[in-house]
CSV table of C-alpha atoms in Angstrom, one decimal:
chain,number,residue,atom,x,y,z
A,1,UNK,CA,38.9,-105.6,-26.9
A,2,UNK,CA,38.0,-107.3,-30.2
A,3,UNK,CA,36.7,-110.9,-30.5
A,4,UNK,CA,33.9,-111.0,-27.9
A,5,UNK,CA,31.2,-111.7,-30.6
A,6,UNK,CA,30.5,-114.9,-32.5
A,7,UNK,CA,28.2,-115.6,-35.5
A,8,UNK,CA,26.8,-113.8,-38.5
A,9,UNK,CA,23.1,-114.2,-38.3
A,10,UNK,CA,22.6,-115.7,-34.9
A,11,UNK,CA,25.1,-113.4,-33.1
A,12,UNK,CA,26.3,-113.6,-29.5
A,13,UNK,CA,28.4,-111.1,-27.6
A,14,UNK,CA,29.5,-112.1,-24.1
A,15,UNK,CA,30.6,-109.5,-21.5
A,16,UNK,CA,31.8,-109.3,-17.9
A,17,UNK,CA,34.6,-110.7,-15.7
A,18,UNK,CA,35.0,-113.5,-13.2
A,19,UNK,CA,35.0,-111.1,-10.2
A,20,UNK,CA,33.1,-108.2,-11.6
A,21,UNK,CA,29.5,-107.3,-10.5
A,22,UNK,CA,27.9,-109.4,-13.2
A,23,UNK,CA,28.5,-111.4,-16.4
A,24,UNK,CA,26.2,-111.9,-19.3
A,25,UNK,CA,25.4,-112.0,-23.0
A,26,UNK,CA,23.6,-110.2,-25.8
A,27,UNK,CA,22.0,-112.5,-28.3
A,28,UNK,CA,20.9,-111.0,-31.6
A,29,UNK,CA,19.1,-112.6,-34.5
A,30,UNK,CA,16.6,-114.6,-32.5
A,31,UNK,CA,13.3,-114.8,-34.5
A,32,UNK,CA,10.2,-113.2,-32.9
A,33,UNK,CA,7.6,-115.6,-31.4
A,34,UNK,CA,9.9,-118.1,-29.6
A,35,UNK,CA,8.6,-119.0,-26.1
A,36,UNK,CA,11.4,-118.1,-23.7
A,37,UNK,CA,11.6,-117.7,-20.0
A,38,UNK,CA,14.4,-117.5,-17.4
A,39,UNK,CA,13.5,-121.0,-16.4
A,40,UNK,CA,14.4,-122.2,-19.9
A,41,UNK,CA,17.9,-120.7,-19.4
A,42,UNK,CA,18.3,-122.2,-16.0
A,43,UNK,CA,18.0,-125.8,-17.4
A,44,UNK,CA,21.3,-125.2,-19.3
A,45,UNK,CA,22.9,-123.0,-16.6
A,46,UNK,CA,22.4,-125.6,-13.9
A,47,UNK,CA,24.6,-128.0,-15.8
A,48,UNK,CA,27.6,-125.7,-15.6
A,49,UNK,CA,26.9,-124.0,-12.3
A,50,UNK,CA,29.9,-123.9,-9.9
A,51,UNK,CA,29.4,-126.0,-6.7
A,52,UNK,CA,27.1,-128.4,-8.5
A,53,UNK,CA,29.2,-131.6,-8.2
A,54,UNK,CA,32.0,-132.9,-5.9
A,55,UNK,CA,34.6,-132.6,-8.7
A,56,UNK,CA,34.0,-128.9,-9.4
A,57,UNK,CA,35.0,-125.6,-7.8
A,58,UNK,CA,33.6,-124.9,-4.3
A,59,UNK,CA,32.6,-121.5,-5.5
A,60,UNK,CA,28.8,-121.7,-5.0
A,61,UNK,CA,27.0,-119.4,-7.4
A,62,UNK,CA,23.3,-119.5,-7.9
A,63,UNK,CA,23.7,-118.3,-11.5
A,64,UNK,CA,20.2,-117.0,-11.8
A,65,UNK,CA,19.6,-115.3,-15.2
A,66,UNK,CA,17.8,-112.0,-15.6
A,67,UNK,CA,16.4,-111.3,-19.0
A,68,UNK,CA,16.7,-107.6,-19.5
A,69,UNK,CA,15.4,-107.2,-23.1
A,70,UNK,CA,14.1,-108.9,-26.1
A,71,UNK,CA,11.2,-110.8,-24.4
A,72,UNK,CA,7.7,-109.6,-23.9
A,73,UNK,CA,4.8,-111.6,-22.4
A,74,UNK,CA,6.9,-114.8,-22.6
A,75,UNK,CA,7.8,-114.4,-26.3
A,76,UNK,CA,10.9,-113.2,-28.1
A,77,UNK,CA,10.3,-109.9,-29.9
A,78,UNK,CA,12.9,-110.2,-32.6
A,79,UNK,CA,15.1,-107.5,-30.9
A,80,UNK,CA,18.4,-108.2,-29.1
A,81,UNK,CA,18.1,-110.4,-26.0
A,82,UNK,CA,20.3,-109.2,-23.1
A,83,UNK,CA,20.8,-111.6,-20.2
A,84,UNK,CA,22.7,-110.8,-17.0
A,85,UNK,CA,23.9,-113.2,-14.3
A,86,UNK,CA,25.1,-111.5,-11.1
A,87,UNK,CA,28.3,-112.7,-9.4
A,88,UNK,CA,27.5,-113.3,-5.7
A,89,UNK,CA,30.3,-115.6,-4.4
A,90,UNK,CA,33.5,-114.1,-5.6
A,91,UNK,CA,36.4,-114.0,-3.0
A,92,UNK,CA,39.0,-111.8,-4.6
A,93,UNK,CA,41.5,-112.2,-1.7
A,94,UNK,CA,42.1,-115.7,-2.9
A,95,UNK,CA,44.1,-114.2,-5.8
A,96,UNK,CA,46.0,-111.5,-4.0
A,97,UNK,CA,49.2,-113.7,-3.8
A,98,UNK,CA,49.3,-113.9,-7.6
A,99,UNK,CA,48.8,-110.3,-8.5
A,100,UNK,CA,52.4,-110.0,-9.7
A,101,UNK,CA,53.0,-113.6,-10.6
A,102,UNK,CA,52.3,-115.5,-13.8
A,103,UNK,CA,50.4,-118.7,-13.2
A,104,UNK,CA,51.6,-121.6,-15.4
A,105,UNK,CA,49.0,-122.7,-17.9
A,106,UNK,CA,46.9,-119.5,-17.6
A,107,UNK,CA,46.6,-116.4,-19.7
A,108,UNK,CA,48.2,-114.1,-17.2
A,109,UNK,CA,51.5,-113.6,-19.1
A,110,UNK,CA,50.0,-113.3,-22.6
A,111,UNK,CA,47.1,-111.0,-21.5
A,112,UNK,CA,49.4,-108.6,-19.7
A,113,UNK,CA,51.8,-108.5,-22.6
A,114,UNK,CA,49.0,-107.7,-25.0
A,115,UNK,CA,47.1,-105.1,-23.0
A,116,UNK,CA,49.7,-103.9,-20.5
A,117,UNK,CA,47.3,-104.7,-17.7
A,118,UNK,CA,45.3,-107.7,-16.3
A,119,UNK,CA,42.6,-108.4,-13.8
A,120,UNK,CA,44.2,-111.0,-11.7
A,121,UNK,CA,41.0,-111.9,-9.8
A,122,UNK,CA,40.1,-115.3,-11.2
A,123,UNK,CA,41.6,-114.4,-14.6
A,124,UNK,CA,39.1,-111.6,-15.3
A,125,UNK,CA,37.9,-111.9,-18.9
A,126,UNK,CA,40.0,-115.0,-19.5
A,127,UNK,CA,38.1,-116.9,-16.8
A,128,UNK,CA,36.0,-119.9,-17.6
A,129,UNK,CA,33.2,-117.9,-16.0
A,130,UNK,CA,32.9,-116.1,-19.3
A,131,UNK,CA,31.2,-119.3,-20.7
A,132,UNK,CA,28.0,-118.5,-18.8
A,133,UNK,CA,27.0,-116.2,-21.7
A,134,UNK,CA,27.7,-119.0,-24.2
A,135,UNK,CA,25.5,-121.4,-22.2
A,136,UNK,CA,22.6,-118.8,-22.2
A,137,UNK,CA,22.9,-118.4,-25.9
A,138,UNK,CA,23.1,-122.2,-26.3
A,139,UNK,CA,19.8,-122.6,-24.4
A,140,UNK,CA,18.1,-120.2,-26.7
A,141,UNK,CA,19.6,-121.8,-29.9
A,142,UNK,CA,18.7,-125.3,-28.6
A,143,UNK,CA,15.0,-124.3,-28.3
A,144,UNK,CA,15.0,-123.1,-31.9
A,145,UNK,CA,16.8,-126.3,-33.1
A,146,UNK,CA,14.3,-128.5,-31.2
A,147,UNK,CA,11.5,-126.9,-33.2
A,148,UNK,CA,13.3,-128.2,-36.3
A,149,UNK,CA,13.7,-131.7,-34.8
A,150,UNK,CA,17.5,-131.2,-34.6
A,151,UNK,CA,19.0,-132.6,-31.3
A,152,UNK,CA,22.4,-131.8,-29.9
A,153,UNK,CA,23.8,-133.9,-27.0
A,154,UNK,CA,27.2,-133.6,-25.4
A,155,UNK,CA,28.7,-135.9,-22.8
A,156,UNK,CA,32.0,-136.8,-21.2
A,157,UNK,CA,33.8,-139.4,-23.3
A,158,UNK,CA,37.0,-139.7,-21.2
A,159,UNK,CA,38.6,-138.4,-18.0
A,160,UNK,CA,42.3,-138.9,-18.1
A,161,UNK,CA,42.9,-142.5,-19.2
A,162,UNK,CA,39.4,-143.7,-18.4
A,163,UNK,CA,37.3,-143.9,-21.6
A,164,UNK,CA,33.5,-144.5,-21.8
A,165,UNK,CA,33.1,-147.4,-24.3
A,166,UNK,CA,30.4,-146.9,-27.0
A,167,UNK,CA,29.1,-150.4,-26.4
A,168,UNK,CA,27.9,-149.4,-22.9
A,169,UNK,CA,26.5,-146.0,-23.8
A,170,UNK,CA,23.1,-145.0,-22.3
A,171,UNK,CA,21.8,-141.5,-22.9
A,172,UNK,CA,19.8,-141.6,-19.6
A,173,UNK,CA,23.0,-142.3,-17.7
A,174,UNK,CA,24.5,-139.0,-18.8
A,175,UNK,CA,22.5,-137.2,-16.2
A,176,UNK,CA,22.9,-140.0,-13.6
A,177,UNK,CA,26.6,-139.6,-13.6
A,178,UNK,CA,28.1,-136.7,-11.6
A,179,UNK,CA,30.6,-136.2,-14.5
A,180,UNK,CA,28.1,-136.6,-17.3
A,181,UNK,CA,29.5,-139.9,-18.6
A,182,UNK,CA,27.0,-142.1,-20.5
A,183,UNK,CA,28.7,-145.3,-19.1
A,184,UNK,CA,28.2,-145.7,-15.3
A,185,UNK,CA,30.9,-148.3,-15.0
A,186,UNK,CA,33.4,-146.1,-16.6
A,187,UNK,CA,32.1,-143.1,-14.6
A,188,UNK,CA,32.8,-144.9,-11.4
A,189,UNK,CA,36.4,-145.6,-12.4
A,190,UNK,CA,36.8,-142.0,-13.6
A,191,UNK,CA,35.5,-140.8,-10.2
A,192,UNK,CA,38.1,-142.9,-8.4
A,193,UNK,CA,40.8,-141.5,-10.7
A,194,UNK,CA,39.6,-137.9,-9.9
A,195,UNK,CA,39.6,-138.6,-6.2
A,196,UNK,CA,43.2,-139.8,-6.4
A,197,UNK,CA,44.2,-136.6,-8.4
A,198,UNK,CA,42.6,-134.4,-5.7
A,199,UNK,CA,44.5,-136.2,-3.0
A,200,UNK,CA,47.7,-135.5,-4.9
A,201,UNK,CA,46.6,-131.8,-5.2
A,202,UNK,CA,46.6,-132.3,-9.0
A,203,UNK,CA,44.1,-132.1,-11.8
A,204,UNK,CA,42.9,-134.0,-14.8
A,205,UNK,CA,41.9,-133.5,-18.4
A,206,UNK,CA,39.5,-135.4,-20.7
A,207,UNK,CA,37.4,-135.6,-23.8
A,208,UNK,CA,33.9,-134.2,-24.5
A,209,UNK,CA,32.0,-135.8,-27.3
A,210,UNK,CA,29.0,-134.2,-29.0
A,211,UNK,CA,26.5,-135.7,-31.4
A,212,UNK,CA,24.0,-133.8,-33.6
A,213,UNK,CA,21.1,-135.7,-35.0
A,214,UNK,CA,18.6,-135.0,-37.8
A,215,UNK,CA,20.7,-132.3,-39.5
A,216,UNK,CA,19.5,-131.5,-43.0
A,217,UNK,CA,21.9,-132.0,-45.9
A,218,UNK,CA,24.0,-129.1,-47.2
A,219,UNK,CA,24.4,-126.9,-44.1
A,220,UNK,CA,27.8,-125.1,-44.1
A,221,UNK,CA,29.6,-123.2,-46.8
A,222,UNK,CA,32.1,-125.1,-49.1
A,223,UNK,CA,35.2,-122.8,-48.8
A,224,UNK,CA,36.2,-120.8,-45.7
A,225,UNK,CA,33.0,-121.2,-43.7
A,226,UNK,CA,32.9,-125.0,-43.8
A,227,UNK,CA,30.7,-126.5,-41.1
A,228,UNK,CA,33.6,-128.4,-39.6
A,229,UNK,CA,35.8,-125.3,-39.7
A,230,UNK,CA,33.2,-123.2,-38.0
A,231,UNK,CA,32.5,-125.9,-35.4
A,232,UNK,CA,36.3,-126.2,-34.7
A,233,UNK,CA,36.6,-122.5,-34.3
A,234,UNK,CA,33.6,-122.5,-31.9
A,235,UNK,CA,35.0,-125.3,-29.7
A,236,UNK,CA,38.6,-124.0,-29.8
A,237,UNK,CA,37.3,-120.7,-28.6
A,238,UNK,CA,36.5,-122.4,-25.3
A,239,UNK,CA,39.6,-121.7,-23.1
A,240,UNK,CA,40.5,-125.2,-22.0
A,241,UNK,CA,40.0,-126.9,-25.4
A,242,UNK,CA,43.3,-127.8,-27.1
A,243,UNK,CA,42.1,-130.0,-30.0
A,244,UNK,CA,39.0,-130.8,-31.9
A,245,UNK,CA,38.1,-133.9,-33.9
A,246,UNK,CA,35.4,-134.6,-36.4
A,247,UNK,CA,34.3,-138.2,-37.1
A,248,UNK,CA,37.3,-140.5,-37.0
A,249,UNK,CA,39.5,-137.4,-36.4
A,250,UNK,CA,43.2,-138.1,-36.1
A,251,UNK,CA,42.7,-141.8,-37.0
A,252,UNK,CA,42.1,-140.9,-40.6
A,253,UNK,CA,45.8,-140.3,-41.1
A,254,UNK,CA,46.4,-144.0,-40.5
A,255,UNK,CA,43.9,-145.3,-43.0
A,256,UNK,CA,43.7,-146.1,-46.7
A,257,UNK,CA,41.1,-144.4,-48.8
A,258,UNK,CA,39.1,-147.7,-49.1
A,259,UNK,CA,38.9,-147.8,-45.3
A,260,UNK,CA,38.1,-144.2,-44.7
A,261,UNK,CA,35.5,-143.5,-47.4
A,262,UNK,CA,31.8,-143.9,-46.5
A,263,UNK,CA,30.0,-145.8,-49.3
A,264,UNK,CA,26.6,-144.6,-50.4
A,265,UNK,CA,23.5,-146.6,-51.0
A,266,UNK,CA,19.7,-146.0,-51.4
A,267,UNK,CA,17.5,-146.8,-48.4
A,268,UNK,CA,13.8,-146.0,-48.4
A,269,UNK,CA,14.3,-144.0,-51.5
A,270,UNK,CA,16.9,-141.8,-49.9
A,271,UNK,CA,20.7,-141.5,-50.2
A,272,UNK,CA,22.4,-143.0,-47.1
A,273,UNK,CA,25.9,-143.9,-46.0
A,274,UNK,CA,27.0,-147.4,-45.0
A,275,UNK,CA,29.4,-145.9,-42.4
A,276,UNK,CA,30.2,-142.5,-40.9
A,277,UNK,CA,34.0,-142.1,-40.8
A,278,UNK,CA,33.4,-138.5,-42.0
A,279,UNK,CA,31.4,-137.6,-38.8
A,280,UNK,CA,28.5,-136.3,-40.8
A,281,UNK,CA,30.4,-133.6,-42.8
A,282,UNK,CA,31.5,-133.9,-46.4
A,283,UNK,CA,33.1,-131.0,-48.3
A,284,UNK,CA,32.4,-128.6,-45.4
A,285,UNK,CA,28.7,-129.4,-45.5
A,286,UNK,CA,26.4,-131.7,-43.5
A,287,UNK,CA,25.7,-135.0,-45.2
A,288,UNK,CA,22.5,-135.9,-43.3
A,289,UNK,CA,24.1,-138.5,-41.0
A,290,UNK,CA,25.0,-137.9,-37.3
A,291,UNK,CA,27.6,-135.2,-36.8
A,292,UNK,CA,30.2,-136.5,-34.3
A,293,UNK,CA,32.6,-134.1,-32.6
A,294,UNK,CA,35.2,-134.5,-29.9
A,295,UNK,CA,36.8,-131.7,-27.9
A,296,UNK,CA,40.0,-132.5,-26.0
A,297,UNK,CA,40.2,-130.5,-22.7
A,298,UNK,CA,43.4,-129.8,-20.8
A,299,UNK,CA,43.8,-130.4,-17.1
A,300,UNK,CA,42.9,-127.5,-14.8
A,301,UNK,CA,46.1,-125.3,-14.6
A,302,UNK,CA,45.3,-124.1,-11.0
A,303,UNK,CA,46.9,-126.7,-8.8
A,304,UNK,CA,48.3,-126.7,-5.3
A,305,UNK,CA,51.5,-128.5,-6.3
A,306,UNK,CA,54.5,-126.2,-6.3
A,307,UNK,CA,55.4,-124.9,-9.8
A,308,UNK,CA,58.2,-122.8,-11.2
A,309,UNK,CA,57.2,-119.4,-12.6
A,310,UNK,CA,58.3,-115.8,-12.8
A,311,UNK,CA,57.0,-112.4,-11.6
A,312,UNK,CA,56.1,-109.5,-13.8
A,313,UNK,CA,59.3,-107.9,-12.6
A,314,UNK,CA,61.3,-110.8,-14.2
A,315,UNK,CA,62.2,-112.6,-11.0
A,316,UNK,CA,62.1,-116.4,-10.8
A,317,UNK,CA,59.9,-117.9,-8.1
A,318,UNK,CA,57.6,-120.8,-7.3
A,319,UNK,CA,53.8,-120.8,-6.8
A,320,UNK,CA,51.2,-123.1,-5.2
A,321,UNK,CA,47.7,-122.1,-6.2
A,322,UNK,CA,45.1,-122.3,-3.6
A,323,UNK,CA,41.4,-121.2,-3.7
A,324,UNK,CA,38.3,-122.7,-5.2
A,325,UNK,CA,39.3,-124.4,-8.4
A,326,UNK,CA,37.9,-127.3,-10.5
A,327,UNK,CA,40.1,-130.4,-10.2
A,328,UNK,CA,38.7,-131.2,-13.6
A,329,UNK,CA,37.1,-128.8,-16.1
A,330,UNK,CA,35.4,-131.5,-18.3
A,331,UNK,CA,32.0,-132.1,-16.5
A,332,UNK,CA,31.0,-128.4,-16.3
A,333,UNK,CA,32.4,-127.8,-19.8
A,334,UNK,CA,30.1,-130.4,-21.4
A,335,UNK,CA,27.2,-128.0,-21.6
A,336,UNK,CA,29.5,-125.3,-22.9
A,337,UNK,CA,30.5,-127.6,-25.8
A,338,UNK,CA,26.9,-128.4,-26.5
A,339,UNK,CA,25.9,-124.7,-26.4
A,340,UNK,CA,28.6,-123.7,-28.9
A,341,UNK,CA,27.6,-126.4,-31.3
A,342,UNK,CA,24.0,-125.3,-31.1
A,343,UNK,CA,24.9,-121.7,-31.7
A,344,UNK,CA,27.1,-122.6,-34.7
A,345,UNK,CA,24.7,-124.8,-36.5
A,346,UNK,CA,21.8,-122.5,-36.0
A,347,UNK,CA,23.8,-119.6,-37.4
A,348,UNK,CA,24.7,-121.7,-40.5
A,349,UNK,CA,21.1,-122.9,-40.8
A,350,UNK,CA,20.0,-119.3,-41.0
A,351,UNK,CA,22.7,-118.5,-43.6
A,352,UNK,CA,21.6,-121.5,-45.7
A,353,UNK,CA,18.1,-120.0,-46.1
A,354,UNK,CA,19.4,-117.8,-49.0
A,355,UNK,CA,21.5,-120.5,-50.8
A,356,UNK,CA,18.8,-121.2,-53.4
A,357,UNK,CA,16.7,-118.7,-55.4
A,358,UNK,CA,13.8,-121.1,-55.2
A,359,UNK,CA,13.9,-120.9,-51.4
A,360,UNK,CA,13.7,-117.1,-51.5
A,361,UNK,CA,10.9,-117.1,-54.0
A,362,UNK,CA,9.0,-119.8,-52.1
A,363,UNK,CA,9.3,-117.7,-48.9
A,364,UNK,CA,8.1,-114.4,-50.2
A,365,UNK,CA,5.5,-115.6,-52.6
A,366,UNK,CA,3.5,-117.7,-50.1
């Protein structure tokens, strides 16, 4: 199966299935000397852990990571870091009724057509549980970025029609809200909306926003490996994400050039922008201002409402999906978005180290 690895210099390879014995990741390209413990990984994993909030799946996994390689006496060794998380709360019988039925909105049909076989227990490799490996890698990447004073923060911008307004944002409220929304008034309304969806045995989608601060200028490659292109690929690789915006996103199509351009000026001897419609990226490279991204997440496709579908024998039928499913994916996906952004920008930061001959000479002649 191709496509389980991401990155060129900071490379991650996820492995495992939703109802297998374990799931995990191999992270290669981590510099030697980084302080790293299983507790560091738990900080990120706790944010996506199932059973951690009233609007998530009732599958209650501890998600305790085991570092199998690449760390010695609390420091990374420069060799591949392998991390395993054991599955302890899978109930495969919940899926026996869909063994021969294609669930609407899931990868059942396409996966079976491609491989001629599928693991129907929780979606197997197509399950959102695969993202555990991404979050582990994100925790490692985040520690490295922090040493460079680069911060990455994701949060829930919207649940269904309820949008957190920027004028009421408070970063401390992100972790006070059970849905990671930085506007507690909007969070309360969104929680009411989710409760109504749950009573109707339905689900909701939403928007995750991510902000990167203190990025140096010039990160990203100007042609195929543009920073925004790589970030879009990273976020679109998350199963539930159906659209990605950078800066003003789709609104740019409604503007004139005079409205969309970000004028430059000199402030404290440095080039600055008077606005940030570009979302911190120009010509595929970071411009030194905040990078602003939004990932649009679809509603959870597993719902108890009756839906029309077909069997793998070509017979029409209906299905009502029961079991332990998230009525909304967004809150637990916030840290997944944050992790993929961390992984992507760290990979491109490493690539950028060879962009100038002077940088190479300076490094080796010190």
